[in-house]
């Protein structure tokens, strides 16, 4: 697709609706596609409706619109299984948040409970809220609680509030106390987190490819490597997985070493394996079980404590899985 006008939505029951630039669309649960002007207030109203599917025809990103088209096909025509659209994670616990600080569950989730600390033997009036965009907030539940005095000093003033069952899913959560009341250290417990498999942003702010399962990184080291030197450090931009036995890692030396040349593989400066350049110029890897990497982790290659004067011009490709495979 080279033009935004090439994009269309398949309506329930057949037929297609072409998407136009500078237009916005609402897709009803019955499969109808409603075209709106960018200034139409009814579009803004639908933006808060979790049951509505929205199309932004003025963003200029064809891949984003293609993703929405695929989602519509899933929901209305059943041509793709729903489980192919989302990962469902059982639950997560946030780090400690300050009052009114939002927690990003990184996907739509139910709020199970909220834990907070306050001064013992005080009464706190609170409100817990959820949001889909970290801007417009909706009350989930509110009330008043008397904070007990715990026997454990570390737990003093701790209270856990159980969220009502059957509430809507949200991506962001926050809690606050009434003005002037003591309320601190908030932790959110969420469950059934639905994370889309389509086009999340990585740490570099770039869209991932629609169906790509791997994340490939290629390097070239010109000349002969020095001794005890990091050839490279790859900073992980998003959740990735190293395959069993470093599957997919490959390299080749244009000028091979005189003897097997072992390069240490480090994860966050901890040795995890060996990347060996063989005398024929190819490479082999040590054993490793499947390993998860999170944003900010570092994968480094460290040369041995000697120089092989023969080897030069080393090419390396590191291959990771983008998501946990079934």
Short mmCIF file of C-alpha atoms in Angstrom, two decimals:
data_model
loop_
_atom_site.label_atom_id
_atom_site.label_comp_id
_atom_site.label_asym_id
_atom_site.label_seq_id
_atom_site.Cartn_x
_atom_site.Cartn_y
_atom_site.Cartn_z
CA UNK A 1 0.00 0.00 0.00
CA UNK A 2 1.46 3.33 -1.05
CA UNK A 3 -1.49 5.64 -0.54
CA UNK A 4 -3.83 6.11 2.40
CA UNK A 5 -6.79 5.78 0.01
CA UNK A 6 -5.73 2.19 -0.67
CA UNK A 7 -6.85 1.22 2.84
CA UNK A 8 -10.32 -0.13 3.45
CA UNK A 9 -12.36 -1.83 6.16
CA UNK A 10 -14.26 -5.04 5.46
CA UNK A 11 -17.76 -4.60 6.85
CA UNK A 12 -19.71 -7.35 8.51
CA UNK A 13 -21.68 -9.21 5.86
CA UNK A 14 -19.31 -8.16 3.07
CA UNK A 15 -18.50 -4.96 1.24
CA UNK A 16 -15.72 -2.51 1.94
CA UNK A 17 -15.36 1.05 3.18
CA UNK A 18 -12.32 2.97 1.95
CA UNK A 19 -10.53 5.14 4.50
CA UNK A 20 -9.90 8.77 3.63
CA UNK A 21 -7.24 11.16 4.87
CA UNK A 22 -8.38 13.82 7.35
CA UNK A 23 -11.43 11.79 8.30
CA UNK A 24 -12.23 9.86 11.44
CA UNK A 25 -14.33 6.74 11.76
CA UNK A 26 -16.34 4.91 14.40
CA UNK A 27 -17.09 1.23 13.94
CA UNK A 28 -20.24 0.07 15.71
CA UNK A 29 -20.67 -3.33 17.33
CA UNK A 30 -22.95 -4.21 14.43
CA UNK A 31 -20.08 -3.69 11.98
CA UNK A 32 -21.21 -0.39 10.48
CA UNK A 33 -18.49 2.14 9.65
CA UNK A 34 -19.51 5.75 10.41
CA UNK A 35 -17.44 8.51 8.78
CA UNK A 36 -17.05 11.75 10.76
CA UNK A 37 -15.39 15.11 10.25
CA UNK A 38 -12.38 15.80 12.46
CA UNK A 39 -14.37 18.46 14.34
CA UNK A 40 -17.43 16.30 14.96
CA UNK A 41 -18.03 16.20 18.76
CA UNK A 42 -19.56 12.71 18.57
CA UNK A 43 -16.11 11.32 17.79
CA UNK A 44 -14.71 12.65 21.06
CA UNK A 45 -17.64 11.09 22.90
CA UNK A 46 -16.90 7.68 21.34
CA UNK A 47 -13.24 7.93 22.37
CA UNK A 48 -14.28 7.18 25.95
CA UNK A 49 -16.45 4.22 24.93
CA UNK A 50 -14.45 1.04 25.47
CA UNK A 51 -16.81 -0.88 23.19
CA UNK A 52 -16.15 1.40 20.21
CA UNK A 53 -13.46 0.84 17.61
CA UNK A 54 -11.93 4.07 16.32
CA UNK A 55 -9.98 4.83 13.16
CA UNK A 56 -7.75 7.88 12.78
CA UNK A 57 -7.50 8.66 9.10
CA UNK A 58 -5.40 11.76 9.65
CA UNK A 59 -2.32 10.25 11.31
CA UNK A 60 -0.53 9.33 8.11
CA UNK A 61 0.74 5.98 9.42
CA UNK A 62 -0.44 3.27 7.05
CA UNK A 63 0.81 0.46 9.26
CA UNK A 64 -1.30 1.72 12.17
CA UNK A 65 -4.39 1.74 9.97
CA UNK A 66 -3.56 -1.69 8.58
CA UNK A 67 -3.41 -2.98 12.16
CA UNK A 68 -6.84 -1.57 12.89
CA UNK A 69 -8.12 -3.14 9.70
CA UNK A 70 -6.76 -6.51 10.85
CA UNK A 71 -8.40 -6.03 14.24
CA UNK A 72 -11.74 -5.31 12.59
CA UNK A 73 -11.41 -8.42 10.49
CA UNK A 74 -10.82 -10.44 13.66
CA UNK A 75 -13.80 -9.04 15.50
CA UNK A 76 -16.38 -8.96 12.75
CA UNK A 77 -15.43 -11.66 10.28
CA UNK A 78 -13.65 -14.13 12.56
CA UNK A 79 -10.93 -14.80 9.98
CA UNK A 80 -8.17 -14.58 12.61
CA UNK A 81 -8.29 -16.10 16.09
CA UNK A 82 -8.66 -13.61 18.90
CA UNK A 83 -5.73 -15.16 20.79
CA UNK A 84 -3.49 -14.12 17.90
CA UNK A 85 -4.23 -10.47 18.75
CA UNK A 86 -3.37 -10.45 22.46
CA UNK A 87 -1.12 -11.88 25.11
CA UNK A 88 -3.04 -12.43 28.35
CA UNK A 89 -0.84 -12.17 31.44
CA UNK A 90 -2.13 -13.43 34.76
CA UNK A 91 -1.26 -10.44 36.93
CA UNK A 92 1.24 -7.85 38.04
CA UNK A 93 2.12 -5.79 41.10
CA UNK A 94 3.24 -2.19 40.65
CA UNK A 95 6.18 -0.60 42.35
CA UNK A 96 5.48 1.92 45.13
CA UNK A 97 3.62 4.97 43.82
CA UNK A 98 3.10 8.37 45.38
CA UNK A 99 -0.47 9.65 45.91
CA UNK A 100 -2.06 10.59 42.57
CA UNK A 101 0.84 9.02 40.68
CA UNK A 102 -0.40 6.85 37.81
CA UNK A 103 0.61 3.23 37.28
CA UNK A 104 0.85 1.94 33.70
CA UNK A 105 -0.20 -1.73 33.54
CA UNK A 106 1.14 -1.80 29.92
CA UNK A 107 -2.15 -3.34 28.80
CA UNK A 108 -5.84 -3.41 29.67
CA UNK A 109 -6.23 -4.96 33.12
CA UNK A 110 -8.68 -5.43 35.96
CA UNK A 111 -7.74 -3.85 39.27
CA UNK A 112 -7.69 -6.54 41.94
CA UNK A 113 -6.62 -4.54 44.99
CA UNK A 114 -4.79 -1.44 46.21
CA UNK A 115 -2.34 -1.46 49.09
CA UNK A 116 -1.33 1.76 50.79
CA UNK A 117 0.32 3.03 53.93
CA UNK A 118 -0.81 5.86 56.12
CA UNK A 119 -0.39 6.99 59.70
CA UNK A 120 -1.77 4.35 62.09
CA UNK A 121 -5.06 5.06 63.85
CA UNK A 122 -6.17 7.66 61.32
CA UNK A 123 -9.20 7.76 59.03
CA UNK A 124 -8.56 8.27 55.31
CA UNK A 125 -11.15 9.12 52.64
CA UNK A 126 -9.90 7.80 49.32
CA UNK A 127 -10.78 7.45 45.64
CA UNK A 128 -9.29 4.93 43.19
CA UNK A 129 -9.46 5.74 39.47
CA UNK A 130 -8.69 4.18 36.08
CA UNK A 131 -7.84 5.65 32.68
CA UNK A 132 -7.18 4.50 29.14
CA UNK A 133 -4.95 7.42 28.17
CA UNK A 134 -3.46 8.71 31.46
CA UNK A 135 -5.47 11.90 30.93
CA UNK A 136 -9.21 11.25 31.37
CA UNK A 137 -9.92 9.46 34.65
CA UNK A 138 -12.91 7.40 35.81
CA UNK A 139 -13.77 6.56 39.42
CA UNK A 140 -13.49 2.83 40.10
CA UNK A 141 -14.36 2.91 43.78
CA UNK A 142 -14.11 5.20 46.79
CA UNK A 143 -14.72 5.10 50.51
CA UNK A 144 -13.37 5.75 53.97
CA UNK A 145 -11.11 3.47 56.00
CA UNK A 146 -9.56 3.60 59.45
CA UNK A 147 -5.90 2.66 59.27
CA UNK A 148 -4.94 0.07 61.92
CA UNK A 149 -1.78 -0.16 63.95
CA UNK A 150 0.16 -3.23 62.88
CA UNK A 151 2.30 -5.34 65.20
CA UNK A 152 5.10 -5.22 62.64
CA UNK A 153 6.85 -1.88 62.42
CA UNK A 154 7.49 -2.40 58.69
CA UNK A 155 3.76 -2.94 58.06
CA UNK A 156 2.50 -0.21 60.36
CA UNK A 157 -0.27 1.74 58.69
CA UNK A 158 -0.68 -0.79 55.88
CA UNK A 159 -4.14 -1.31 54.39
CA UNK A 160 -5.23 -3.44 51.43
CA UNK A 161 -8.43 -2.43 49.66
CA UNK A 162 -10.10 -5.05 47.47
CA UNK A 163 -11.48 -3.63 44.23
CA UNK A 164 -15.13 -4.36 43.33
CA UNK A 165 -15.61 -7.31 41.02
CA UNK A 166 -16.74 -6.80 37.45
CA UNK A 167 -15.29 -3.33 36.97
CA UNK A 168 -14.08 -2.20 33.54
CA UNK A 169 -10.54 -2.81 32.36
CA UNK A 170 -8.15 0.14 32.26
CA UNK A 171 -4.50 0.63 31.34
CA UNK A 172 -3.63 3.29 33.96
CA UNK A 173 -4.53 3.41 37.66
CA UNK A 174 -4.14 5.98 40.42
CA UNK A 175 -5.34 6.55 43.98
CA UNK A 176 -5.52 9.60 46.19
CA UNK A 177 -6.79 10.73 49.56
CA UNK A 178 -8.97 13.69 50.40
CA UNK A 179 -7.04 16.96 50.58
CA UNK A 180 -5.20 17.37 53.87
CA UNK A 181 -5.35 13.68 54.81
CA UNK A 182 -2.32 11.45 55.17
CA UNK A 183 -1.96 8.95 52.33
CA UNK A 184 1.33 7.62 50.94
CA UNK A 185 3.05 4.55 49.39
CA UNK A 186 0.43 3.13 47.03
CA UNK A 187 0.80 -0.29 45.31
CA UNK A 188 -1.63 -1.60 42.67
CA UNK A 189 -2.35 -5.29 42.07
CA UNK A 190 -3.84 -5.98 38.62
CA UNK A 191 -4.87 -9.16 36.82
CA UNK A 192 -5.84 -10.50 33.38
CA UNK A 193 -3.63 -8.02 31.54
CA UNK A 194 -4.39 -8.03 27.81
CA UNK A 195 -1.42 -6.81 25.75
CA UNK A 196 -1.83 -6.25 22.04
CA UNK A 197 0.52 -8.08 19.70
CA UNK A 198 0.15 -5.33 17.11
CA UNK A 199 2.47 -2.35 16.74
CA UNK A 200 3.61 -1.44 20.25
CA UNK A 201 6.34 1.18 20.45
CA UNK A 202 9.83 0.16 21.45
CA UNK A 203 12.09 2.28 23.68
CA UNK A 204 13.34 4.15 20.60
CA UNK A 205 9.76 5.22 19.81
CA UNK A 206 9.61 3.13 16.65
CA UNK A 207 6.76 0.91 15.55
CA UNK A 208 7.45 -2.79 15.38
CA UNK A 209 6.60 -4.72 12.27
CA UNK A 210 3.17 -6.31 12.21
CA UNK A 211 4.08 -9.99 12.16
CA UNK A 212 7.78 -10.05 12.83
CA UNK A 213 8.81 -12.66 15.39
CA UNK A 214 12.51 -11.81 15.56
CA UNK A 215 14.65 -8.80 16.38
CA UNK A 216 17.98 -8.89 14.53
CA UNK A 217 21.05 -6.79 15.37
CA UNK A 218 24.12 -6.83 13.08
CA UNK A 219 27.62 -5.54 13.85
CA UNK A 220 30.96 -5.39 12.03
CA UNK A 221 34.33 -5.16 13.80
CA UNK A 222 37.02 -3.92 11.42
CA UNK A 223 40.56 -5.20 11.81
CA UNK A 224 41.93 -7.37 14.62
CA UNK A 225 40.17 -7.08 18.02
CA UNK A 226 42.22 -5.92 21.00
CA UNK A 227 42.64 -8.08 24.09
CA UNK A 228 40.10 -7.94 26.97
CA UNK A 229 37.96 -5.44 25.07
CA UNK A 230 34.20 -5.14 24.64
CA UNK A 231 33.53 -5.50 20.94
CA UNK A 232 30.04 -4.16 21.44
CA UNK A 233 27.26 -3.59 23.96
CA UNK A 234 23.67 -3.92 22.74
CA UNK A 235 21.17 -2.12 25.00
CA UNK A 236 17.82 -3.94 24.84
CA UNK A 237 15.03 -1.54 23.71
CA UNK A 238 12.06 -3.81 24.49
CA UNK A 239 11.19 -7.23 25.89
CA UNK A 240 13.21 -9.83 23.98
CA UNK A 241 14.16 -13.49 24.40
CA UNK A 242 17.45 -15.24 23.71
CA UNK A 243 16.70 -18.66 22.26
CA UNK A 244 17.99 -21.93 23.61
CA UNK A 245 21.72 -22.27 22.90
CA UNK A 246 21.81 -18.73 21.48
CA UNK A 247 19.79 -19.83 18.44
CA UNK A 248 20.18 -17.40 15.55
CA UNK A 249 23.46 -15.87 16.80
CA UNK A 250 25.87 -16.11 13.88
CA UNK A 251 29.19 -14.64 12.79
CA UNK A 252 31.96 -14.89 10.26
CA UNK A 253 35.57 -13.66 10.17
CA UNK A 254 36.82 -12.60 6.75
CA UNK A 255 40.30 -13.48 8.01
CA UNK A 256 39.92 -16.50 10.36
CA UNK A 257 41.89 -16.95 13.60
CA UNK A 258 44.78 -19.38 13.84
CA UNK A 259 42.98 -21.26 16.65
CA UNK A 260 39.47 -21.17 18.14
CA UNK A 261 38.93 -17.65 19.42
CA UNK A 262 36.53 -17.50 22.43
CA UNK A 263 34.50 -14.31 22.94
CA UNK A 264 32.60 -14.06 26.23
CA UNK A 265 28.91 -13.15 26.10
CA UNK A 266 27.85 -10.97 29.03
CA UNK A 267 24.36 -9.98 30.14
CA UNK A 268 24.49 -6.93 32.40
CA UNK A 269 28.24 -7.60 32.82
CA UNK A 270 27.64 -11.18 34.03
CA UNK A 271 29.18 -13.93 31.87
CA UNK A 272 26.50 -16.18 30.35
CA UNK A 273 28.25 -18.03 27.56
CA UNK A 274 30.90 -18.12 24.84
CA UNK A 275 30.79 -17.06 21.19
CA UNK A 276 33.68 -18.93 19.52
CA UNK A 277 35.17 -17.97 16.16
CA UNK A 278 36.54 -21.15 14.58
CA UNK A 279 39.64 -21.46 12.32
CA UNK A 280 37.43 -21.76 9.23
CA UNK A 281 35.92 -18.33 9.98
CA UNK A 282 32.51 -19.57 11.15
CA UNK A 283 31.19 -19.35 14.73
CA UNK A 284 29.76 -21.69 17.34
CA UNK A 285 27.96 -21.02 20.63
CA UNK A 286 27.96 -22.49 24.11
CA UNK A 287 24.77 -23.89 25.65
CA UNK A 288 22.11 -21.68 27.24
CA UNK A 289 18.48 -22.03 28.25
CA UNK A 290 15.89 -19.58 26.88
CA UNK A 291 16.49 -16.21 28.57
CA UNK A 292 14.20 -13.20 28.89
CA UNK A 293 15.59 -9.68 28.45
CA UNK A 294 13.80 -6.50 29.50
CA UNK A 295 14.31 -2.89 28.35
CA UNK A 296 17.63 -1.60 29.63
CA UNK A 297 19.38 -4.97 29.82
CA UNK A 298 22.80 -5.04 28.13
CA UNK A 299 24.26 -7.80 25.97
CA UNK A 300 28.03 -7.42 25.56
CA UNK A 301 30.79 -9.35 23.77
CA UNK A 302 34.20 -9.40 25.50
CA UNK A 303 37.41 -10.54 23.79
CA UNK A 304 39.85 -12.92 25.52
CA UNK A 305 42.99 -11.74 27.36
CA UNK A 306 45.19 -12.20 24.31
CA UNK A 307 45.38 -11.02 20.71
CA UNK A 308 45.04 -13.33 17.73
CA UNK A 309 47.20 -11.55 15.17
CA UNK A 310 45.65 -13.57 12.35
CA UNK A 311 41.93 -12.84 12.79
CA UNK A 312 40.38 -9.69 11.35
CA UNK A 313 37.13 -8.18 10.08
CA UNK A 314 34.51 -9.97 12.16
CA UNK A 315 30.78 -9.77 11.27
CA UNK A 316 28.20 -10.64 13.94
CA UNK A 317 24.42 -10.98 13.93
CA UNK A 318 22.43 -11.38 17.15
CA UNK A 319 18.90 -12.74 16.74
CA UNK A 320 16.23 -12.45 19.47
CA UNK A 321 12.57 -13.45 19.66
CA UNK A 322 10.27 -10.46 20.06
CA UNK A 323 7.75 -12.34 22.18
CA UNK A 324 7.38 -15.54 24.16
CA UNK A 325 6.48 -18.30 21.70
CA UNK A 326 3.92 -20.94 22.58
#
